[in-house]
PDB file of N, CA and C in Angstrom:
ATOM      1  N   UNK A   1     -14.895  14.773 -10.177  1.00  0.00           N
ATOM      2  CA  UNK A   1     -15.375  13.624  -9.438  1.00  0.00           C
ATOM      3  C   UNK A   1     -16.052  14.130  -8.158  1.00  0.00           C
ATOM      4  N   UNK A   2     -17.046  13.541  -8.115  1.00  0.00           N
ATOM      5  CA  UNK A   2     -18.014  13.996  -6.745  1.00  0.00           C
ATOM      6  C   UNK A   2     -17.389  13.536  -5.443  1.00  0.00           C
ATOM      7  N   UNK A   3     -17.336  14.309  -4.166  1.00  0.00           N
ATOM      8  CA  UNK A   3     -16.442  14.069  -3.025  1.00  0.00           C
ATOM      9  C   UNK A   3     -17.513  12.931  -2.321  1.00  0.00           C
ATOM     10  N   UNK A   4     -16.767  11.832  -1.802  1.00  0.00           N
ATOM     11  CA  UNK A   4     -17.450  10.847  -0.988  1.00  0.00           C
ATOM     12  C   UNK A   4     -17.676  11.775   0.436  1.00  0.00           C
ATOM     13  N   UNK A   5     -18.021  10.900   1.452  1.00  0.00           N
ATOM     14  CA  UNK A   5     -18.369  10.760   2.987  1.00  0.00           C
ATOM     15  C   UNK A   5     -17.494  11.631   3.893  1.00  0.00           C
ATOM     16  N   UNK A   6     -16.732  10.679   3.507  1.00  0.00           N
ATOM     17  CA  UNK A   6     -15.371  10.623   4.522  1.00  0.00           C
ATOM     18  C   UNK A   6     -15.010  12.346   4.257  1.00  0.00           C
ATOM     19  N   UNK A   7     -14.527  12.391   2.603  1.00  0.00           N
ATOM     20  CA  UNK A   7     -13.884  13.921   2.357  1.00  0.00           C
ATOM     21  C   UNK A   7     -14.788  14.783   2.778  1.00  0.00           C
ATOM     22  N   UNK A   8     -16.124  15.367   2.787  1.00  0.00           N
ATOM     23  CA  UNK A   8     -16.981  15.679   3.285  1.00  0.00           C
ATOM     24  C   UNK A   8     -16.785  15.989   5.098  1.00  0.00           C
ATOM     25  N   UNK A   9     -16.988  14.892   5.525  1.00  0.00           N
ATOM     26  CA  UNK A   9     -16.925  14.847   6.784  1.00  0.00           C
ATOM     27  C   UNK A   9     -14.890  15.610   7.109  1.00  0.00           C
ATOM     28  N   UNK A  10     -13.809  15.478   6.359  1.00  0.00           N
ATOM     29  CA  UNK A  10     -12.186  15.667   6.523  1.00  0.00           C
ATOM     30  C   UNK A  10     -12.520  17.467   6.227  1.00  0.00           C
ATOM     31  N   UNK A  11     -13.093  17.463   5.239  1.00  0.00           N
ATOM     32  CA  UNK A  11     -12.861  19.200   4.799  1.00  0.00           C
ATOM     33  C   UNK A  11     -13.977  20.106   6.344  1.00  0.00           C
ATOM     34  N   UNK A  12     -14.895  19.494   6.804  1.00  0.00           N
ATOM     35  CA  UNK A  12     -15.493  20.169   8.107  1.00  0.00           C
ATOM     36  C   UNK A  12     -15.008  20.033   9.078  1.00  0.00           C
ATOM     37  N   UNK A  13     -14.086  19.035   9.264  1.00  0.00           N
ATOM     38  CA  UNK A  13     -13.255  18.905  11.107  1.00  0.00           C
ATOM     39  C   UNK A  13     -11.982  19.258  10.774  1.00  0.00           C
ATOM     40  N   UNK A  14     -11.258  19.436   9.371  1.00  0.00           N
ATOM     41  CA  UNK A  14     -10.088  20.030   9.446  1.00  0.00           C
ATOM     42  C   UNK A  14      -9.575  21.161  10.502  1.00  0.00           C
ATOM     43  N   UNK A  15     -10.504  22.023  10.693  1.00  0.00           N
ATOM     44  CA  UNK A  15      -9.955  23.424  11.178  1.00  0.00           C
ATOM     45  C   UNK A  15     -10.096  23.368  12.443  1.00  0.00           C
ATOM     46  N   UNK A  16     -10.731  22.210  13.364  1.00  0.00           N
ATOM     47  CA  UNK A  16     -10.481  22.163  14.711  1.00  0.00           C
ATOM     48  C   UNK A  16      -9.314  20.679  14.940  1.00  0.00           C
ATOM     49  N   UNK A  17      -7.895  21.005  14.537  1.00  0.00           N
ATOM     50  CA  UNK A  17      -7.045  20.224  14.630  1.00  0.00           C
ATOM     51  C   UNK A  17      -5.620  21.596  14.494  1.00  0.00           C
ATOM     52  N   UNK A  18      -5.128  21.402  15.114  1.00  0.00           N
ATOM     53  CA  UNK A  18      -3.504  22.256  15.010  1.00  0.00           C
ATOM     54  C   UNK A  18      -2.986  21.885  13.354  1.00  0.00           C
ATOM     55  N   UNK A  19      -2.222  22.764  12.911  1.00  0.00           N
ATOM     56  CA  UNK A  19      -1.648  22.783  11.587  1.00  0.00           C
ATOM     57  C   UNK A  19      -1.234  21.340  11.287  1.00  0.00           C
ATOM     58  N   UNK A  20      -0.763  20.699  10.641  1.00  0.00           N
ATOM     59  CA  UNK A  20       0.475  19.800  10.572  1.00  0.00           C
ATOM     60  C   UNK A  20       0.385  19.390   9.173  1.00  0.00           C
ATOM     61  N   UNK A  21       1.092  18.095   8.692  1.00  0.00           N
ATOM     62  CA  UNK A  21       1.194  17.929   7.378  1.00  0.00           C
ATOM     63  C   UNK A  21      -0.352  16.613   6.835  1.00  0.00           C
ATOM     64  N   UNK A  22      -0.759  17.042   5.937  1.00  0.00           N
ATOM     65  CA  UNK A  22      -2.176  16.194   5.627  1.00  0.00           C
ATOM     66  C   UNK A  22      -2.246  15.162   5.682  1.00  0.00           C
ATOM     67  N   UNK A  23      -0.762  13.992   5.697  1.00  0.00           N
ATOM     68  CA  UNK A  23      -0.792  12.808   5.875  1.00  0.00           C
ATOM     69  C   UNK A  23      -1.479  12.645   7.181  1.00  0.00           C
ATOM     70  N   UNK A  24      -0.308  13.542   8.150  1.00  0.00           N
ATOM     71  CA  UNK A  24      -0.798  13.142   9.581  1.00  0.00           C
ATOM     72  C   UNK A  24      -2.534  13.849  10.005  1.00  0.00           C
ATOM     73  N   UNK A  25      -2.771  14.701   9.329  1.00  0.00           N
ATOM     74  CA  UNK A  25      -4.137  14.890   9.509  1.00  0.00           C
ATOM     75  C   UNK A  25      -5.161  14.109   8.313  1.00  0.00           C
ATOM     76  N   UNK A  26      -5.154  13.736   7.857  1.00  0.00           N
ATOM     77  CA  UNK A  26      -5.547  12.421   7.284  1.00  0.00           C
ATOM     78  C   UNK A  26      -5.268  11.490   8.112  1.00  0.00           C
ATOM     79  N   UNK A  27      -4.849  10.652   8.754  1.00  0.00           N
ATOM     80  CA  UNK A  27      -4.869   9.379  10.064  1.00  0.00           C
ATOM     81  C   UNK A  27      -5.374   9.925  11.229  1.00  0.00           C
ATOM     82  N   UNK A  28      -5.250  11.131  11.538  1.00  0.00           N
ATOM     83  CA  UNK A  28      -6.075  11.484  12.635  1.00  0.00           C
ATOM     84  C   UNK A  28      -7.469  11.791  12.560  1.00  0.00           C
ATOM     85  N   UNK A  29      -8.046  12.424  11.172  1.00  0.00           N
ATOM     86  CA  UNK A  29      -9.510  12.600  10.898  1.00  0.00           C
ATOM     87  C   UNK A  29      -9.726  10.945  10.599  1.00  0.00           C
ATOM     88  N   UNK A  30      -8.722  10.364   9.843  1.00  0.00           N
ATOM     89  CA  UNK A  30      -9.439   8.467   9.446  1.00  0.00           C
ATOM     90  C   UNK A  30      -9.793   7.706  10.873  1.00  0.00           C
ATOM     91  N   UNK A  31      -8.916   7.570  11.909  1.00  0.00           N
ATOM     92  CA  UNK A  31      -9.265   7.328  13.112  1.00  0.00           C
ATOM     93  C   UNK A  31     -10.967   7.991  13.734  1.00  0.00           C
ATOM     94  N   UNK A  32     -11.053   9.406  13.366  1.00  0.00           N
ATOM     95  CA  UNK A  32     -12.083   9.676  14.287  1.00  0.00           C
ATOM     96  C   UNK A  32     -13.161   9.209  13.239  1.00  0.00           C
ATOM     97  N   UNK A  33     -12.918   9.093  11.763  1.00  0.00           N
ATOM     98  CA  UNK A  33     -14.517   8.753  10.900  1.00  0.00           C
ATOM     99  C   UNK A  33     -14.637   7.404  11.517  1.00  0.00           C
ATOM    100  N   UNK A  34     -13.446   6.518  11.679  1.00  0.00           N
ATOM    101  CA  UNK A  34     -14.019   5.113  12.181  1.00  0.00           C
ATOM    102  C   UNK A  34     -14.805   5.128  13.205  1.00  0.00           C
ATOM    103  N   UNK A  35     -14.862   6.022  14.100  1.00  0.00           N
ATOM    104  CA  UNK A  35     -15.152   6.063  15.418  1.00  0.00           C
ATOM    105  C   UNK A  35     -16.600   6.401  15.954  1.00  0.00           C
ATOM    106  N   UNK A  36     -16.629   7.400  14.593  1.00  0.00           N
ATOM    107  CA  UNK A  36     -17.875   8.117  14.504  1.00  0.00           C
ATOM    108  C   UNK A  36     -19.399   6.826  14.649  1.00  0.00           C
ATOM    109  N   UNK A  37     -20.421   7.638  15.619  1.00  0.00           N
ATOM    110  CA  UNK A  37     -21.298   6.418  14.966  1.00  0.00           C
ATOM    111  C   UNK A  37     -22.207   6.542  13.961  1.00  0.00           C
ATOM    112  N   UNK A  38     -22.929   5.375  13.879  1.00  0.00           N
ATOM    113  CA  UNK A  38     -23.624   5.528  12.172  1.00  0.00           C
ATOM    114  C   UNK A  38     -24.464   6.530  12.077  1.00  0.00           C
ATOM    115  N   UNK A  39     -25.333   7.164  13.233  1.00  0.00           N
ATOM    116  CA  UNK A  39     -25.459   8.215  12.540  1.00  0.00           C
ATOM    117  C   UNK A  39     -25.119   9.371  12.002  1.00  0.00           C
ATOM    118  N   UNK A  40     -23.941   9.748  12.734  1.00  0.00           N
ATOM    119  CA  UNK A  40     -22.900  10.619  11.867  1.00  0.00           C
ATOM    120  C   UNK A  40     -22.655   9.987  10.789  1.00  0.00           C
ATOM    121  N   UNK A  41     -22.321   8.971  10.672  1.00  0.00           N
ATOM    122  CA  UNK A  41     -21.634   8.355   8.730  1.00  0.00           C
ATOM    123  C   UNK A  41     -22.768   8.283   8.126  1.00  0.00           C
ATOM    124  N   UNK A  42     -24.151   7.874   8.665  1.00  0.00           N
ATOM    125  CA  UNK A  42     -25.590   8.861   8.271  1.00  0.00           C
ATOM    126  C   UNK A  42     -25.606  10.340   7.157  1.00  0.00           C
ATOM    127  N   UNK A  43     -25.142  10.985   8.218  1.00  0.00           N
ATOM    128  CA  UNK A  43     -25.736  12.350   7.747  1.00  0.00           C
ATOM    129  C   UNK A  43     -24.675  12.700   6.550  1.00  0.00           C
ATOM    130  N   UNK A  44     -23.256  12.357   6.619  1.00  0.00           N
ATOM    131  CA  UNK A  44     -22.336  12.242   6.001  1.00  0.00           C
ATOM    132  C   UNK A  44     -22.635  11.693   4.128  1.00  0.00           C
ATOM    133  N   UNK A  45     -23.550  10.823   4.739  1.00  0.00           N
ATOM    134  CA  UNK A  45     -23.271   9.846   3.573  1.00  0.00           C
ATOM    135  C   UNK A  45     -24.684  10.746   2.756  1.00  0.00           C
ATOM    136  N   UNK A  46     -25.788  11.647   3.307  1.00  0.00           N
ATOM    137  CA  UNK A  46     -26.174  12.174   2.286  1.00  0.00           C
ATOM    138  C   UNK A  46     -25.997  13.400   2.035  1.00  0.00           C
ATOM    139  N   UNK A  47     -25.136  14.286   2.689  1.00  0.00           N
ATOM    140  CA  UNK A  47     -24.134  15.350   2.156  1.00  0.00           C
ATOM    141  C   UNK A  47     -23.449  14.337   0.881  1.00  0.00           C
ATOM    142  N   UNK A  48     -23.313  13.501   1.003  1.00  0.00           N
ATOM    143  CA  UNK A  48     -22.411  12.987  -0.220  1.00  0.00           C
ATOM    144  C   UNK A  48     -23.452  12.648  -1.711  1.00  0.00           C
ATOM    145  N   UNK A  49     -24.897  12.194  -1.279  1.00  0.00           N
ATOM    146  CA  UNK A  49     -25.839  11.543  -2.361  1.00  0.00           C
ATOM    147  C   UNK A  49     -25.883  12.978  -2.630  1.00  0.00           C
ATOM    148  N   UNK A  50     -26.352  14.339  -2.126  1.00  0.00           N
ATOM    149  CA  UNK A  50     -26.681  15.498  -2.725  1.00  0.00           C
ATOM    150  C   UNK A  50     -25.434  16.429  -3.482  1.00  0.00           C
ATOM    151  N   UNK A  51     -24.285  15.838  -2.976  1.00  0.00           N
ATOM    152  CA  UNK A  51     -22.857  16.570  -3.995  1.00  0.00           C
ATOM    153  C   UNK A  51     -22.980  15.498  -5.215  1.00  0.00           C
ATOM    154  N   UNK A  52     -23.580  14.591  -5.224  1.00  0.00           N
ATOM    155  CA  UNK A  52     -23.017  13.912  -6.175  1.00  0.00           C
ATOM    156  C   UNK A  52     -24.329  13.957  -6.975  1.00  0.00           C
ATOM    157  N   UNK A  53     -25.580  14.661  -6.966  1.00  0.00           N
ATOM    158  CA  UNK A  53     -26.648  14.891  -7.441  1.00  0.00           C
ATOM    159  C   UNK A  53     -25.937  16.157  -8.455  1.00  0.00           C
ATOM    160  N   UNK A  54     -25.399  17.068  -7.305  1.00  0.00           N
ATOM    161  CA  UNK A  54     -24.931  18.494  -7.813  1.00  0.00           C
ATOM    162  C   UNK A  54     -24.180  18.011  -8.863  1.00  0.00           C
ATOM    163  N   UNK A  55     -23.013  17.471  -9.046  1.00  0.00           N
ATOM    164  CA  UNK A  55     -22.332  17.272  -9.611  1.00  0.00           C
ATOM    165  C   UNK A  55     -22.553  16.737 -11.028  1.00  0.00           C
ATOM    166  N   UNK A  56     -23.445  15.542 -11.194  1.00  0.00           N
ATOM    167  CA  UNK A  56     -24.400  15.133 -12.526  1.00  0.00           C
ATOM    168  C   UNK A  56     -25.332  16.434 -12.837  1.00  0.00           C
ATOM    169  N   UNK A  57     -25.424  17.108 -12.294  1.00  0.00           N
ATOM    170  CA  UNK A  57     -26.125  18.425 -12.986  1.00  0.00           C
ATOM    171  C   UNK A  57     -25.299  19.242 -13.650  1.00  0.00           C
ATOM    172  N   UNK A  58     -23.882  19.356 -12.977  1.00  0.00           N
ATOM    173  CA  UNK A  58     -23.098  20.550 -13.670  1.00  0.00           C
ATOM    174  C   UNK A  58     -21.768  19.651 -14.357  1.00  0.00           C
ATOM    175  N   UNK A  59     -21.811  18.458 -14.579  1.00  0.00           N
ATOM    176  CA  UNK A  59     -21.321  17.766 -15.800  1.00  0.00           C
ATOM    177  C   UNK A  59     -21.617  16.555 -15.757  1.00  0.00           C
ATOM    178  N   UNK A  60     -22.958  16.743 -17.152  1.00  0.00           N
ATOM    179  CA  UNK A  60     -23.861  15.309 -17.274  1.00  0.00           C
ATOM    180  C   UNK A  60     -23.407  14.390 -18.036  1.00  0.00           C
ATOM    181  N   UNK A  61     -22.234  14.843 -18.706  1.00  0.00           N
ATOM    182  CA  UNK A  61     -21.448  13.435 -19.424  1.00  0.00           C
ATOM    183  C   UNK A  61     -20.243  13.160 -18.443  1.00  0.00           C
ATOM    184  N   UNK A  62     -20.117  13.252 -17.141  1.00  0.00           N
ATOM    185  CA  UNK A  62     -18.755  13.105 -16.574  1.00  0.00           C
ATOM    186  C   UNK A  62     -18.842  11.658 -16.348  1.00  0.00           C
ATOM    187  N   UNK A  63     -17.543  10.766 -16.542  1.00  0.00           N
ATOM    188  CA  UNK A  63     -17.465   9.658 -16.399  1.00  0.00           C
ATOM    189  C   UNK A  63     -16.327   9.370 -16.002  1.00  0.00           C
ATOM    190  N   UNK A  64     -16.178   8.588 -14.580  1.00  0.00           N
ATOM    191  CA  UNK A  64     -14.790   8.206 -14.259  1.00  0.00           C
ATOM    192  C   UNK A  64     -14.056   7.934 -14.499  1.00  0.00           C
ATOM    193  N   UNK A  65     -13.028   7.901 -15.086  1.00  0.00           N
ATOM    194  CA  UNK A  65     -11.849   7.064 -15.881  1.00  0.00           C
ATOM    195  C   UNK A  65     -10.333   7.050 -15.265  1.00  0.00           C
ATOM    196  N   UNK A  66     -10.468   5.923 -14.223  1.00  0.00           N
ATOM    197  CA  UNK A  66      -8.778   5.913 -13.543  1.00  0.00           C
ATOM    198  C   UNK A  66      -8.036   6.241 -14.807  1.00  0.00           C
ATOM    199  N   UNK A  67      -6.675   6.663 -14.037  1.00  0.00           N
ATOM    200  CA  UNK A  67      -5.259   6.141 -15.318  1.00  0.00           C
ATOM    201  C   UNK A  67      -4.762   4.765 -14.872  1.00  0.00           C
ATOM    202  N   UNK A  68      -4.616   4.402 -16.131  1.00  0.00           N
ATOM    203  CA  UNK A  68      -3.895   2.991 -16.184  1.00  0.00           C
ATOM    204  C   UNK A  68      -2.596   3.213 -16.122  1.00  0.00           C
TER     205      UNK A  68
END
């Protein structure tokens, strides 16, 4: 599955935050994406159209399928 915005934007600010457990760094990166302004969720959002370009290239039958 191709990574949205947000994960994008969580996997690059991870490493300027002290260790802790991912929940709590997950609410602390979710706080700052809210915060961010649109043009950061801008640039974000086409790091995300070009992973998800990549991604239909290197599996062109992939199709989402939650579990029920």
């Amino acid at each position: 599955r191709p990574v949205n915005s947000f994960m994008i934007y969580r996997t690059e600010k991870l490493h300027e935050l002290p260790r802790d457990t991912a929940a709590k760094l997950s609410k602390i990166l979710g706080a700052r994406w809210k915060a961010e302004p649109p043009e950061v969720k801008e640039r974000y959002a086409e790091l995300a159209k070009e992973a998800e370009r990549r991604h239909a290239e290197q599996y062109p039958n992939y199709k989402f399928m939650p579990a029920k």
